[in-house]
Amino acid sequence: MEVNGEKTRWNFKENEKLLAASGVSIRGVLNKLMQNLDPSDIRPVIPLGHGDPSAFPCFRTTPVAVDAISDSVRSAKFNGYSSTVGILPARKAVAEYLSQDLPNKLSPDDVYLTIGCTQAIEVILNVLARPNANILLPRPGFPYYEARAVFSNLEMRHFDLLPESEWEVDLNAVESLADENSVAIVIINPGNPCGNVYTYQHLKEVAEMARKLGILVIADEVYDHLTFGSKPFVPMGIFGSIAPVITLGSISKRWIVPGWRLGWLVTNDPNGILKKHGVIDSITGFLNISSDPATFIQGAIPQIIQNTKDDFFFKIVNMLREIADICYDRIKDIPCITCPSKPQGSMFVMVKLHLNLLADIEDDFDFCLKLAKEESLIILPGVAVGLKNWLRITFVCEPSSLEDGLKRLNAFYQRHAKKQ
């Protein structure tokens, strides 16, 4: 290439890992679907593809949280830099919040504050990465784990979640996948993308398997307590005395504030195994070269956690129960999809796509592209979460919008159904 009459050889180019990871990320896939919308369709777009309910009037955070942020900013006490691991009052508040459900009380030193749960994932995967190491990931799952594993040069090995068993972990597969280089297993509970909730007994079996394999458990509990079926939320940290547990979470979902970006990484390890093997020092070391959550949000955390009343949480859970019921019932009326089990937690449900009933649909991605174009309806193809020819439907929206969206989905099926 010539610049000012001189030929220059430029030494930089695109990052192929970034391009590949972005293409299969949830955001990347949703952006492609949004680009396929028909601008001439005057109907409102119905977003059943993402997990952000804050856009809908029926899902608003508590005024307690808003006041806490305002008080934090106005106090002028939180305008400076945070400490590496997070400010002490915020870590203490998170430790007390999580300890309510645990047999062993957490200390603030067990808590590391992060920029949302996604940074917590980034931290622990980088900490565990070493030559030849591998990590055991669920399929279907949350693809950010795969993206971060790629950048950490951490080999991925996938075990299946069993739809016929309410998406429980295939423990036999886990044992066959693991070897001397396996470092951790990831458990997402309540489940994204499946809407499942694990029982006490199943989580105990996971912990016992981890102990047998000599690996730690990464417990993604960003949807903690958002359960509305027969199974209560059971934190994995209960089993920290069986195998070390790293709990990842945030205020994003339970308080309906994903844009506030305040999360945590918490160690549940009463036997001190993580410290003995250098994991604790490595977590601090990574945070020393990383960014911190905004200090004014950290400053608000004690007030948010301590002053939020139970009636706010009851309202959110009851709303989730109502719209999950609507979603599950309406899915039964759409022949080209089936739901293996009723969602009991989080904000999602996975449904099987029956391509044999459709005349001109190649796969789940093609289905979702054409659905966006023809019906202004956004649903996430299962390939984005590791399960081809399935769909992930998000049901967190206004009930009327959900009803309308599923009617559009049925209309799309009727239009593309194979002729009998």
Coordinates of C-alpha atoms in Angstrom, one line a residue:
M1 CA 0.0 0.0 0.0
E2 CA 1.3 3.5 -0.9
V3 CA 1.1 6.3 1.6
N4 CA 2.5 9.7 0.4
G5 CA 4.1 8.0 -2.5
E6 CA 5.9 5.4 -0.3
K7 CA 5.1 1.7 0.0
T8 CA 4.6 0.6 3.6
R9 CA 4.2 -2.9 5.0
W10 CA 1.8 -2.7 7.9
N11 CA 2.5 -5.3 10.6
F12 CA -0.9 -5.3 12.3
K13 CA -4.1 -7.2 11.3
E14 CA -7.3 -8.4 12.8
N15 CA -7.4 -10.6 15.9
E16 CA -8.9 -13.9 14.6
K17 CA -9.8 -15.1 18.1
L18 CA -11.8 -11.9 18.6
L19 CA -13.6 -12.3 15.3
A20 CA -14.4 -15.9 15.9
A21 CA -15.6 -15.4 19.5
S22 CA -17.8 -12.4 18.6
G23 CA -19.5 -14.3 15.9
V24 CA -20.8 -17.0 18.2
S25 CA -21.4 -14.8 21.3
I26 CA -25.0 -14.1 22.3
R27 CA -24.5 -10.4 21.6
G28 CA -23.0 -11.2 18.2
V29 CA -25.9 -13.5 17.2
L30 CA -28.5 -11.1 18.5
N31 CA -26.9 -8.3 16.4
K32 CA -27.2 -10.4 13.3
L33 CA -30.8 -11.1 14.0
M34 CA -31.5 -7.4 14.6
Q35 CA -29.9 -6.6 11.3
N36 CA -32.3 -8.9 9.5
L37 CA -35.5 -7.1 10.8
D38 CA -37.8 -5.8 8.1
P39 CA -37.8 -2.0 8.5
S40 CA -41.2 -1.8 6.8
D41 CA -42.9 -3.8 9.6
I42 CA -44.6 -1.3 11.8
R43 CA -45.2 -3.7 14.6
P44 CA -43.0 -3.3 17.7
V45 CA -40.0 -5.7 17.9
I46 CA -40.5 -8.3 20.6
P47 CA -37.2 -9.2 22.2
L48 CA -37.3 -12.8 23.5
G49 CA -33.6 -13.3 22.9
H50 CA -31.8 -11.5 25.7
G51 CA -31.8 -11.6 29.5
D52 CA -32.4 -8.0 30.3
P53 CA -35.9 -7.4 31.8
S54 CA -35.1 -3.8 32.8
A55 CA -36.5 -2.4 29.6
F56 CA -40.0 -3.4 30.6
P57 CA -42.1 -1.3 33.0
C58 CA -43.3 -4.4 35.0
F59 CA -39.6 -5.0 35.9
R60 CA -38.1 -2.1 37.8
T61 CA -35.6 -2.2 40.6
T62 CA -36.6 -1.2 44.1
P63 CA -36.5 2.5 45.0
V64 CA -34.2 1.5 47.8
A65 CA -31.5 0.7 45.2
V66 CA -32.0 4.0 43.4
D67 CA -31.8 6.0 46.7
A68 CA -28.7 4.1 47.7
I69 CA -26.9 5.1 44.5
S70 CA -28.0 8.7 44.9
D71 CA -26.8 8.8 48.5
S72 CA -23.5 7.2 47.5
V73 CA -22.9 9.8 44.8
R74 CA -24.0 12.8 47.0
S75 CA -21.8 11.7 49.9
A76 CA -18.6 12.3 47.9
K77 CA -17.1 9.5 49.9
F78 CA -16.7 7.2 46.9
N79 CA -15.1 9.4 44.2
G80 CA -11.6 7.8 44.5
Y81 CA -10.1 4.6 43.4
S82 CA -11.2 1.3 44.8
S83 CA -8.9 -1.2 46.4
T84 CA -8.0 -4.1 44.2
V85 CA -10.5 -6.5 45.8
G86 CA -13.3 -4.0 46.4
I87 CA -14.0 -1.6 49.3
L88 CA -14.4 -3.3 52.7
P89 CA -18.0 -2.2 53.5
A90 CA -19.3 -3.6 50.2
R91 CA -17.4 -6.9 50.6
K92 CA -18.7 -7.2 54.1
A93 CA -22.3 -6.7 52.9
V94 CA -21.9 -9.3 50.2
A95 CA -20.4 -11.8 52.7
E96 CA -23.3 -11.3 55.1
Y97 CA -25.8 -11.5 52.2
L98 CA -24.5 -14.9 51.0
S99 CA -23.8 -16.3 54.4
Q100 CA -27.5 -16.3 55.2
D101 CA -27.8 -19.5 53.1
L102 CA -24.5 -21.2 54.1
P103 CA -23.3 -23.4 57.1
N104 CA -20.0 -21.6 57.2
K105 CA -20.0 -17.8 57.6
L106 CA -18.1 -16.0 54.9
S107 CA -15.7 -13.2 55.8
P108 CA -15.1 -10.1 53.7
D109 CA -11.7 -11.6 52.7
D110 CA -13.6 -14.4 50.9
V111 CA -15.2 -11.8 48.6
Y112 CA -13.7 -10.1 45.5
L113 CA -15.9 -7.5 43.8
T114 CA -15.9 -7.5 40.0
I115 CA -17.4 -5.6 37.1
G116 CA -20.5 -7.7 36.8
C117 CA -20.4 -11.5 36.8
T118 CA -18.7 -11.5 33.4
Q119 CA -15.5 -10.1 34.9
A120 CA -15.7 -12.7 37.6
I121 CA -15.7 -15.4 34.9
E122 CA -12.7 -13.7 33.2
V123 CA -10.8 -13.6 36.5
I124 CA -11.2 -17.3 37.5
L125 CA -10.6 -18.7 34.0
N126 CA -7.4 -16.7 33.7
V127 CA -6.3 -17.8 37.2
L128 CA -6.8 -21.5 36.4
A129 CA -5.2 -21.3 32.9
R130 CA -1.8 -23.1 32.7
P131 CA -0.2 -25.2 30.0
N132 CA -2.3 -28.2 29.0
A133 CA -5.1 -27.4 31.5
N134 CA -8.7 -28.1 30.6
I135 CA -12.0 -27.0 32.1
L136 CA -15.4 -28.9 32.0
L137 CA -18.2 -26.8 30.7
P138 CA -22.0 -27.6 30.4
R139 CA -23.7 -28.0 27.1
P140 CA -26.0 -26.0 26.7
G141 CA -24.4 -23.3 28.7
F142 CA -23.4 -19.6 28.8
P143 CA -21.0 -19.0 25.9
Y144 CA -18.9 -16.4 27.6
Y145 CA -17.1 -19.3 29.3
E146 CA -16.0 -20.6 25.9
A147 CA -15.0 -17.1 24.8
R148 CA -12.8 -16.5 27.8
A149 CA -11.4 -20.0 27.7
V150 CA -10.2 -19.4 24.2
F151 CA -8.4 -16.2 25.2
S152 CA -6.8 -17.9 28.2
N153 CA -5.6 -20.9 26.1
L154 CA -7.7 -23.1 28.4
E155 CA -8.9 -26.3 26.7
M156 CA -12.7 -26.8 26.8
R157 CA -14.3 -30.2 27.4
H158 CA -18.1 -30.2 27.3
F159 CA -20.5 -32.4 29.2
D160 CA -24.2 -32.7 28.4
L161 CA -27.1 -31.5 30.5
L162 CA -29.9 -34.1 30.2
P163 CA -33.2 -32.6 29.0
E164 CA -35.1 -35.8 29.9
S165 CA -33.8 -35.4 33.6
E166 CA -34.7 -31.7 34.0
W167 CA -31.3 -30.7 32.6
E168 CA -29.2 -32.4 35.3
V169 CA -25.5 -32.9 34.8
D170 CA -24.5 -36.1 33.1
L171 CA -22.1 -37.2 35.8
N172 CA -20.9 -40.3 34.0
A173 CA -19.8 -38.0 31.1
V174 CA -18.0 -35.7 33.5
E175 CA -16.0 -38.5 34.9
S176 CA -15.1 -39.8 31.5
L177 CA -14.0 -36.4 30.2
A178 CA -11.8 -35.5 33.1
D179 CA -8.1 -36.3 33.4
E180 CA -5.0 -35.1 35.4
N181 CA -5.1 -31.8 33.6
S182 CA -8.7 -30.9 34.5
V183 CA -8.9 -27.9 36.8
A184 CA -12.6 -27.1 37.3
I185 CA -16.2 -27.8 36.4
V186 CA -18.8 -25.1 35.8
I187 CA -22.3 -25.4 37.2
I188 CA -24.9 -22.7 36.4
N189 CA -27.8 -22.8 38.9
P190 CA -30.5 -21.6 38.4
G191 CA -29.9 -22.5 34.8
N192 CA -29.1 -20.3 31.9
P193 CA -30.2 -21.2 29.2
C194 CA -32.5 -24.0 30.5
G195 CA -34.5 -22.5 33.3
N196 CA -33.6 -25.5 35.5
V197 CA -33.0 -25.6 39.3
Y198 CA -30.8 -28.3 40.8
T199 CA -31.7 -30.2 44.0
Y200 CA -29.6 -30.4 47.1
Q201 CA -28.8 -34.0 46.3
H202 CA -27.7 -33.4 42.7
L203 CA -25.4 -30.6 43.7
K204 CA -23.9 -32.7 46.5
E205 CA -23.2 -35.4 43.8
V206 CA -21.5 -32.8 41.7
A207 CA -19.3 -31.8 44.7
E208 CA -18.4 -35.4 45.4
M209 CA -17.5 -35.9 41.8
A210 CA -15.3 -32.8 41.9
R211 CA -13.5 -34.1 45.0
K212 CA -13.0 -37.5 43.4
L213 CA -11.4 -35.8 40.3
G214 CA -9.4 -33.3 42.4
I215 CA -11.0 -30.2 40.7
L216 CA -12.8 -27.2 42.0
V217 CA -16.4 -26.2 41.3
I218 CA -17.2 -22.8 39.6
A219 CA -20.8 -22.1 40.7
D220 CA -22.4 -19.5 38.5
E221 CA -25.3 -18.2 40.7
V222 CA -26.1 -14.9 39.0
Y223 CA -29.8 -15.9 39.1
D224 CA -29.7 -16.9 42.8
H225 CA -33.1 -17.0 44.5
L226 CA -35.0 -16.4 41.2
T227 CA -36.8 -19.7 41.5
F228 CA -40.6 -20.1 41.2
G229 CA -41.2 -23.9 40.9
S230 CA -41.1 -26.7 43.4
K231 CA -37.4 -26.6 43.9
P232 CA -35.8 -24.0 46.2
F233 CA -32.4 -22.4 45.3
V234 CA -29.6 -24.3 47.0
P235 CA -26.2 -22.5 46.9
M236 CA -23.2 -24.6 45.8
G237 CA -21.2 -23.1 48.6
I238 CA -22.9 -25.4 51.1
F239 CA -20.7 -28.1 49.8
G240 CA -17.4 -26.2 50.1
S241 CA -16.1 -28.6 52.7
I242 CA -16.4 -31.5 50.1
A243 CA -14.7 -29.6 47.3
P244 CA -13.6 -26.0 46.9
V245 CA -16.3 -23.8 45.4
I246 CA -15.8 -20.5 43.6
T247 CA -19.2 -18.7 43.6
L248 CA -19.9 -16.1 40.9
G249 CA -22.8 -13.7 41.2
S250 CA -24.0 -10.2 41.0
I251 CA -26.9 -7.8 41.8
S252 CA -27.8 -7.7 38.1
K253 CA -30.7 -10.1 37.9
R254 CA -32.2 -10.3 41.4
W255 CA -32.3 -6.5 41.6
I256 CA -33.0 -6.0 37.9
V257 CA -30.0 -3.7 37.3
P258 CA -27.7 -5.5 34.8
G259 CA -26.3 -2.2 33.6
W260 CA -24.9 -1.3 37.0
R261 CA -22.1 -3.9 36.6
L262 CA -21.5 -5.0 40.1
G263 CA -20.6 -8.6 40.7
W264 CA -18.5 -10.8 42.9
L265 CA -16.2 -13.8 43.0
V266 CA -16.4 -15.6 46.4
T267 CA -14.4 -18.5 47.8
N268 CA -16.2 -21.2 49.7
D269 CA -13.3 -23.2 51.0
P270 CA -13.3 -23.9 54.8
N271 CA -10.5 -26.4 54.3
G272 CA -8.1 -23.8 52.9
I273 CA -7.3 -25.8 49.7
L274 CA -7.4 -22.8 47.4
K275 CA -4.9 -20.8 49.5
K276 CA -2.6 -23.8 49.8
H277 CA -2.5 -24.2 46.0
G278 CA -2.0 -20.5 45.3
V279 CA -5.4 -19.8 43.8
I280 CA -6.1 -17.0 46.3
D281 CA -2.9 -15.2 45.5
S282 CA -3.5 -15.6 41.8
I283 CA -7.0 -14.0 42.1
T284 CA -5.5 -11.0 43.8
G285 CA -2.7 -10.9 41.3
F286 CA -5.1 -10.8 38.4
L287 CA -7.2 -8.1 39.9
N288 CA -4.0 -6.1 40.5
I289 CA -3.7 -5.7 36.7
S290 CA -7.5 -5.4 36.0
S291 CA -10.2 -2.8 36.4
D292 CA -12.6 -2.3 39.4
P293 CA -16.3 -1.7 39.6
A294 CA -17.3 1.9 40.0
T295 CA -16.7 3.0 43.6
F296 CA -20.0 4.8 43.9
I297 CA -21.9 1.6 43.1
Q298 CA -19.7 -0.3 45.6
G299 CA -20.5 2.4 48.2
A300 CA -24.2 1.8 47.6
I301 CA -24.1 -2.0 48.1
P302 CA -24.5 -2.1 51.9
Q303 CA -27.6 0.0 51.7
I304 CA -29.0 -1.9 48.7
I305 CA -28.6 -5.3 50.3
Q306 CA -29.6 -4.4 53.9
N307 CA -32.6 -2.2 53.1
T308 CA -34.3 -4.1 50.3
K309 CA -37.5 -5.6 51.6
D310 CA -38.7 -9.1 50.9
D311 CA -41.9 -7.8 49.2
F312 CA -39.8 -6.6 46.3
F313 CA -38.3 -10.0 45.8
F314 CA -41.7 -11.7 46.2
K315 CA -43.1 -9.4 43.5
I316 CA -40.3 -10.2 41.0
V317 CA -40.6 -14.0 41.6
N318 CA -44.4 -13.9 41.3
M319 CA -44.1 -12.1 38.0
L320 CA -41.5 -14.6 36.8
R321 CA -43.9 -17.4 37.8
E322 CA -46.8 -15.9 35.9
I323 CA -44.9 -15.3 32.7
A324 CA -43.1 -18.7 32.8
D325 CA -46.5 -20.3 33.1
I326 CA -47.8 -18.3 30.1
C327 CA -44.7 -19.3 28.1
Y328 CA -44.9 -23.0 28.9
D329 CA -48.6 -23.2 28.2
R330 CA -48.4 -21.3 24.8
I331 CA -45.5 -23.4 23.6
K332 CA -47.7 -26.5 23.8
D333 CA -49.8 -24.9 21.0
I334 CA -46.9 -24.5 18.6
P335 CA -46.3 -27.9 16.9
C336 CA -42.7 -27.2 15.7
I337 CA -41.3 -26.8 19.2
T338 CA -41.5 -28.8 22.4
C339 CA -40.4 -28.0 25.9
P340 CA -38.9 -31.0 27.8
S341 CA -39.5 -29.5 31.2
K342 CA -41.3 -26.5 32.7
P343 CA -38.9 -23.7 33.7
Q344 CA -38.4 -23.4 37.5
G345 CA -35.8 -20.6 37.7
S346 CA -33.9 -17.9 35.9
M347 CA -35.5 -16.2 32.9
F348 CA -35.2 -18.7 30.1
V349 CA -36.5 -21.9 28.6
M350 CA -35.0 -24.3 26.0
V351 CA -37.2 -25.8 23.4
K352 CA -36.5 -28.4 20.8
L353 CA -37.0 -27.3 17.2
H354 CA -38.6 -30.0 14.9
L355 CA -37.2 -29.2 11.5
N356 CA -39.0 -32.2 10.0
L357 CA -42.3 -30.2 10.4
L358 CA -40.9 -27.2 8.5
A359 CA -40.7 -26.9 4.7
D360 CA -38.0 -24.3 4.1
I361 CA -35.9 -24.0 7.2
E362 CA -32.3 -25.2 7.2
D363 CA -31.5 -25.1 11.0
D364 CA -32.1 -23.1 14.1
F365 CA -30.1 -20.1 13.0
D366 CA -32.0 -19.9 9.7
F367 CA -35.3 -20.3 11.6
C368 CA -34.4 -17.3 13.9
L369 CA -33.2 -15.1 11.0
K370 CA -36.4 -15.6 9.0
L371 CA -38.5 -15.2 12.2
A372 CA -36.9 -11.8 12.8
K373 CA -37.5 -10.7 9.2
E374 CA -41.1 -11.9 8.9
E375 CA -42.4 -11.4 12.5
S376 CA -40.2 -8.8 14.1
L377 CA -39.6 -11.4 16.8
I378 CA -36.2 -12.1 18.3
I379 CA -35.4 -15.5 19.7
L380 CA -31.9 -16.9 20.3
P381 CA -30.9 -20.0 18.2
G382 CA -29.7 -22.8 20.4
V383 CA -26.4 -23.0 18.5
A384 CA -25.4 -19.8 20.3
V385 CA -25.5 -21.7 23.6
G386 CA -24.1 -24.9 22.3
L387 CA -27.2 -26.9 21.3
K388 CA -27.9 -26.9 17.6
N389 CA -31.5 -27.0 16.5
W390 CA -32.9 -25.9 19.8
L391 CA -34.1 -22.4 20.7
R392 CA -33.7 -20.3 23.9
I393 CA -36.7 -18.3 24.7
T394 CA -36.5 -15.5 27.2
F395 CA -39.8 -14.9 28.9
V396 CA -39.0 -11.8 30.9
C397 CA -41.1 -9.1 29.4
E398 CA -44.6 -7.7 29.7
P399 CA -47.1 -10.6 29.7
S400 CA -49.0 -9.0 26.8
S401 CA -45.8 -8.8 24.8
L402 CA -45.0 -12.4 25.5
E403 CA -48.5 -13.5 24.4
D404 CA -48.1 -11.5 21.2
G405 CA -44.6 -12.9 20.6
L406 CA -45.7 -16.5 20.9
K407 CA -48.7 -15.8 18.6
R408 CA -46.3 -14.5 16.0
L409 CA -44.1 -17.6 16.5
N410 CA -47.2 -19.8 15.9
A411 CA -48.1 -17.7 12.8
F412 CA -44.6 -18.2 11.5
Y413 CA -44.9 -22.0 12.0
Q414 CA -48.2 -22.1 10.1
R415 CA -46.7 -20.3 7.2
H416 CA -43.6 -22.5 7.0
A417 CA -45.2 -25.9 7.9
K418 CA -44.8 -28.8 5.6
K419 CA -47.9 -29.5 3.6
Q420 CA -49.6 -32.8 4.7

